Short mmCIF file of C-alpha atoms in Angstrom, two decimals:
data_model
loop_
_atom_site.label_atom_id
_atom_site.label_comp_id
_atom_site.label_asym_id
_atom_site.label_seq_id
_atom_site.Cartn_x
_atom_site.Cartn_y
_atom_site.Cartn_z
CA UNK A 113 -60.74 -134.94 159.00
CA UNK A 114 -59.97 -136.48 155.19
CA UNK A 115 -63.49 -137.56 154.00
CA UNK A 116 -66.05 -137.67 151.12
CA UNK A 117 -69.20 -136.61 151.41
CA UNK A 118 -72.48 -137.69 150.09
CA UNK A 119 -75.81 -136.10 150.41
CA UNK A 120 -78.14 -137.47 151.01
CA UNK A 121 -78.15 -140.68 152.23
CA UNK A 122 -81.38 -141.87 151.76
CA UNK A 123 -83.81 -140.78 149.25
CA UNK A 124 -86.83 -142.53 147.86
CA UNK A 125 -88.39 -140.49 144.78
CA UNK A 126 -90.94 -140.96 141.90
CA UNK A 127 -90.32 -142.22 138.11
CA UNK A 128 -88.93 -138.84 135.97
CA UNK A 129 -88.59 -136.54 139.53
CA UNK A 130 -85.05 -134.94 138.37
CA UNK A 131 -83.30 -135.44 141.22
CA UNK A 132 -79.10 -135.02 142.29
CA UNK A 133 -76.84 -136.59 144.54
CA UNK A 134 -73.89 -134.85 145.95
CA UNK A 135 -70.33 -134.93 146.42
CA UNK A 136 -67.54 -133.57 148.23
CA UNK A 137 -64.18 -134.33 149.15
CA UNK A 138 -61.87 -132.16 151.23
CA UNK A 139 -58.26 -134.37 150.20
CA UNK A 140 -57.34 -131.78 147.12
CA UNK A 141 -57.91 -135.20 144.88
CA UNK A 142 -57.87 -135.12 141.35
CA UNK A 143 -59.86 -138.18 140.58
CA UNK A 144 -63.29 -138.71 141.39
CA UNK A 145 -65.72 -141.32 140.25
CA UNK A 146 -69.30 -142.87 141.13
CA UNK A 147 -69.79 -146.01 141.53
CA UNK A 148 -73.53 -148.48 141.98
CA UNK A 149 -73.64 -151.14 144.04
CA UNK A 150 -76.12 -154.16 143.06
CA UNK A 151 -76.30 -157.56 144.88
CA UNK A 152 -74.58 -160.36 142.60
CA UNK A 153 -72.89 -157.27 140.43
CA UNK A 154 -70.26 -156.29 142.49
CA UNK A 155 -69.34 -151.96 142.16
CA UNK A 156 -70.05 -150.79 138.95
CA UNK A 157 -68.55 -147.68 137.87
CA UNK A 158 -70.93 -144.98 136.36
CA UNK A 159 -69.25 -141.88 135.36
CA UNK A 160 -65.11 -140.15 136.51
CA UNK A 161 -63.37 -137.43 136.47
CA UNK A 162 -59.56 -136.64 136.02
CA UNK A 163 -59.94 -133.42 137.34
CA UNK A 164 -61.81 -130.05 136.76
CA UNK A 165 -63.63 -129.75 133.40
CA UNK A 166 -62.99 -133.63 132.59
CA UNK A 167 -65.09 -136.29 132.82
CA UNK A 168 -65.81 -139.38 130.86
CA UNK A 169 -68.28 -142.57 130.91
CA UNK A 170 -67.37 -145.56 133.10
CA UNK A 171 -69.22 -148.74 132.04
CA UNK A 172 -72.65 -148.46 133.22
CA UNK A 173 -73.02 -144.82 131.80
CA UNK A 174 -76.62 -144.52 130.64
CA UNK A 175 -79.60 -142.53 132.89
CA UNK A 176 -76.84 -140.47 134.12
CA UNK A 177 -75.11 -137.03 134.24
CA UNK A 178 -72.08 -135.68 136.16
CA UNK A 179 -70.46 -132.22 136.03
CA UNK A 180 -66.51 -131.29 137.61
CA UNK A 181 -67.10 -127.35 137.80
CA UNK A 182 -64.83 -127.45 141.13
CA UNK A 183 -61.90 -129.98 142.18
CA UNK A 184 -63.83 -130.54 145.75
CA UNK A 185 -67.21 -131.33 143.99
CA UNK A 186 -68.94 -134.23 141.67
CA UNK A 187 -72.44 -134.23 141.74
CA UNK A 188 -74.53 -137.07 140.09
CA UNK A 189 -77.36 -136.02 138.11
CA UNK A 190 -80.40 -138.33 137.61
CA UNK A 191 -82.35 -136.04 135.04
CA UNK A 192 -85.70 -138.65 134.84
CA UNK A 193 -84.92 -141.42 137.48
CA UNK A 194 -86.60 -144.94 136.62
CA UNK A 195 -87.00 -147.93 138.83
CA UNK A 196 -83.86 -149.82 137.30
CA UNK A 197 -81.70 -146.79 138.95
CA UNK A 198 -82.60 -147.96 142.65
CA UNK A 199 -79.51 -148.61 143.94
CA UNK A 200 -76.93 -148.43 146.18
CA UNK A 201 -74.42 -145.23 145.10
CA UNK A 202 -70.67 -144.24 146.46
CA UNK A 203 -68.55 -141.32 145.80
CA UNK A 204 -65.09 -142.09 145.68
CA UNK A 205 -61.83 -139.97 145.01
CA UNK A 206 -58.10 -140.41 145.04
CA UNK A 207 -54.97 -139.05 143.85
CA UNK A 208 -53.28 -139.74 140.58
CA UNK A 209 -49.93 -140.73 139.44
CA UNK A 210 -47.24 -142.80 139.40
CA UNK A 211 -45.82 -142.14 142.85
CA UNK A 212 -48.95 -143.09 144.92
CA UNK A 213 -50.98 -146.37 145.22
CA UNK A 214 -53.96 -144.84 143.84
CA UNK A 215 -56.21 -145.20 146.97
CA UNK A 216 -60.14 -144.87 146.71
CA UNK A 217 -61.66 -143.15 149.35
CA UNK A 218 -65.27 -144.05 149.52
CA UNK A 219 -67.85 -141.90 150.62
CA UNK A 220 -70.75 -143.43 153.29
CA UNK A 221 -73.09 -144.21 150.34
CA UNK A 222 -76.47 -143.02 149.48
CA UNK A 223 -79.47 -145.26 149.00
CA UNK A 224 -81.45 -144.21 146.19
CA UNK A 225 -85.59 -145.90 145.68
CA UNK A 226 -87.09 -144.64 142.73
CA UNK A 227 -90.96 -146.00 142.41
CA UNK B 300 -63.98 -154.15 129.69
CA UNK B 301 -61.92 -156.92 132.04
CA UNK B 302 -63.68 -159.05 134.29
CA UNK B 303 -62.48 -159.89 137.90
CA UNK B 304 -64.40 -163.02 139.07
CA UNK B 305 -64.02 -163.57 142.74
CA UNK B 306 -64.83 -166.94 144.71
CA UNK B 307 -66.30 -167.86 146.36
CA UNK B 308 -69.18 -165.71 146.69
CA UNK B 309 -70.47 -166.53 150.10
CA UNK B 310 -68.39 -167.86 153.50
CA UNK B 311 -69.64 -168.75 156.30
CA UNK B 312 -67.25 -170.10 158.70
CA UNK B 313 -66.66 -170.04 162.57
CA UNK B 314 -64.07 -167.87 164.50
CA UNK B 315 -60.76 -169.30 164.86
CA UNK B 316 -61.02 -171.15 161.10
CA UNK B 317 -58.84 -170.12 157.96
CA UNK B 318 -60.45 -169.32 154.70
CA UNK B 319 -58.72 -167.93 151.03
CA UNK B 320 -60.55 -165.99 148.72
CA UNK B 321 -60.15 -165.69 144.93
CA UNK B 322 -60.05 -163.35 142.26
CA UNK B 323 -59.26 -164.35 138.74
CA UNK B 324 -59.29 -162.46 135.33
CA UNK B 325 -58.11 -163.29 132.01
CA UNK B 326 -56.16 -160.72 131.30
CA UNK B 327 -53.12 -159.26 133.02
CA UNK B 328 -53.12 -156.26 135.82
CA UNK B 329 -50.64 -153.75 136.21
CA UNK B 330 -51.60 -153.18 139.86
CA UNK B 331 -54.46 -154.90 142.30
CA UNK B 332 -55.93 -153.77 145.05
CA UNK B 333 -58.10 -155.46 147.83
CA UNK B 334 -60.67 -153.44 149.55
CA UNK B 335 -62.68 -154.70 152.92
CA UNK B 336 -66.87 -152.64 152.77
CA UNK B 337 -68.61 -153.09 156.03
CA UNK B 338 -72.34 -152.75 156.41
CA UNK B 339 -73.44 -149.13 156.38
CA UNK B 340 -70.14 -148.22 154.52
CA UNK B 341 -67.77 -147.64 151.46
CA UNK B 342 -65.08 -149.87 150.53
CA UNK B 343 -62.02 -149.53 152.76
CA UNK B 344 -58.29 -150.18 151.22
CA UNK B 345 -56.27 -153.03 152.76
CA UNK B 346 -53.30 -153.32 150.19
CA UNK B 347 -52.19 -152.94 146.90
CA UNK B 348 -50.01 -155.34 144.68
CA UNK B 349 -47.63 -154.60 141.88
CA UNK B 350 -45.34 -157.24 141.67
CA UNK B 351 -45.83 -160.62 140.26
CA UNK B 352 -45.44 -163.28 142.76
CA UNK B 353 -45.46 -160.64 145.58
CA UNK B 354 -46.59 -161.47 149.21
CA UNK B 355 -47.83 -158.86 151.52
CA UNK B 356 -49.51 -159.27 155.19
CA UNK B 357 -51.54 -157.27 157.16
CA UNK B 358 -51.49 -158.43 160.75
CA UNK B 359 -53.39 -161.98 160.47
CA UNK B 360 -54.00 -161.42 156.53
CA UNK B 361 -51.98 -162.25 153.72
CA UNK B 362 -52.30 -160.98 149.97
CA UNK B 363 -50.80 -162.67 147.45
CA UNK B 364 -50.06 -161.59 143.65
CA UNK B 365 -49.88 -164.64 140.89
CA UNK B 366 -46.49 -164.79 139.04
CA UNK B 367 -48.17 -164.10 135.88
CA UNK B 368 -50.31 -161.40 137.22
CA UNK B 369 -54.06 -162.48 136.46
CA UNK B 370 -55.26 -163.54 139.31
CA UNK B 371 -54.84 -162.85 143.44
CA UNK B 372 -55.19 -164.28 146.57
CA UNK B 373 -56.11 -163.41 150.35
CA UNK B 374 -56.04 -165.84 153.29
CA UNK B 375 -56.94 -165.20 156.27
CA UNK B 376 -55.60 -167.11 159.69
CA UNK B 377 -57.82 -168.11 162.46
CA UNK B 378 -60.85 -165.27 161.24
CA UNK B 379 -62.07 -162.92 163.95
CA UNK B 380 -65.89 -161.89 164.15
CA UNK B 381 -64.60 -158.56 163.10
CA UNK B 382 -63.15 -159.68 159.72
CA UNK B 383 -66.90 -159.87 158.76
CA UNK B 384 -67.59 -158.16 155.52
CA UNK B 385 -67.18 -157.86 151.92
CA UNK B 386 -63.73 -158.49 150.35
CA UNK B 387 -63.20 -156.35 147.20
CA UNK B 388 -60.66 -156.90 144.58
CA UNK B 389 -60.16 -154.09 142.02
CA UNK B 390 -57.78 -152.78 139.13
CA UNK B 391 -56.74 -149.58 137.85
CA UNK B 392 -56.11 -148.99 134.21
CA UNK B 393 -52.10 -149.19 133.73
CA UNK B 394 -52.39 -146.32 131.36
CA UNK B 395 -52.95 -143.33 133.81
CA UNK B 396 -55.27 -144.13 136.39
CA UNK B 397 -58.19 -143.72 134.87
CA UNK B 398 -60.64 -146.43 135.27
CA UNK B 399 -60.72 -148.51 138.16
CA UNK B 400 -62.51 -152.19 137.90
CA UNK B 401 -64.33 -154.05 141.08
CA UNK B 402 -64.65 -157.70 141.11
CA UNK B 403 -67.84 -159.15 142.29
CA UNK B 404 -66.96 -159.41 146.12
CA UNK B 405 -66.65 -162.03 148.57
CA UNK B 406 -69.45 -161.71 151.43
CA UNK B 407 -67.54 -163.21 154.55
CA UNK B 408 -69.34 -163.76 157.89
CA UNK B 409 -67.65 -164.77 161.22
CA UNK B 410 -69.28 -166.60 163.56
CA UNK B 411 -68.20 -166.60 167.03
#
């Protein structure tokens, strides 16, 4: 089954506890991106990835890390959470290029509480 | 970065009713896409418009793309309690795919 993968879903973690959130897609996409999800702000996007070895800052950037070392992975690296990063998170990937509609496929989410 | 604004925010209508929802930037889009999140879940895809003035419809939903290409519309005819959700609009960068914009959403609630 085509899916994305986050892990874990739930986590609820202490101010400056380095903590990461997974990602994994089994589609062969080349684009992968994180999003946050605040009420009243819509999806804000955090950090993407073009493919394997390139990534670059979305617009909400800061607090954040991501690496591409594989296509099928894009972990999210908190290195010293703070309370402002509570959030709702999503993993999403697609293809790219000019043949396709450029589809996001979300992961489930994962609910992140940093006190 | 462009803005999407949608409206309205919140809807709240019974089952049977029609409602359109909004989304409006300043600038123009290349492509636009509407995405439907349920609670518990990620953003699902219903369509995606390229053309200006296009029309597309999904079963009782219909998306429509201004001629000038800034702004988009979806109605929805007599709403089912399982159209409940958020409505998403969104926009990918024309130049390669690269960064991919949400609007603010549009919570919609069914009741039967």
């Amino acid at each position: 089954e085509a899916q994305v993968t986050q892990n874990p879903r739930y986590l609820i973690t202490v101010t400056g506890k380095k903590l990461t959130v997974t990602c994994s897609q089994n589609m062969n996409h080349e684009y992968m991106s994180w999003y946050r999800q605040d009420p009243g702000l819509g999806l804000r996007q955090i950090y993407y990835s073009m493919n394997v070895e390139v990534t670059d800052k979305g617009d909400v950037p800061e607090g954040y890390k991501v690496s591409r070392k594989e296509k099928r992975n894009f972990p999210l690296i908190l290195e010293s959470p703070s309370p402002n990063q509570t959030s709702l998170y999503f993993c999403a990937s697609s293809l790219i290029g000019p043949t396709n509609t450029g589809e996001l496929f979300f992961g489930e989410g994962s609910r992140l509480t940093v006190l | 970065t462009q803005l999407l604004e949608q409206s309205p925010q919140f809807l709240s209508i019974q089952e049977g009713e029609n409602l359109t929802v909004y989304c409006n930037s300043s600038s123009v889009f290349s492509s636009l896409q509407w995405y439907r999140q349920e609670p518990g879940e990620g953003p699902v895809l219903l369509v995606t418009v390229v053309t200006g003035g296009e029309v597309k419809k999904l079963k009782r939903l219909t998306f429509q793309f201004g001629d000038a290409r800034k702004d988009s519309s979806l109605h929805i005819t007599a709403a089912q309690p399982g159209d409940t959700g958020l409505y998403l609009c969104a926009f990918r960068d024309s130049g390669g795919y690269q960064k991919v914009t949400f609007g603010t959403g549009t919570k919609l609630q069914v009741i039967p």
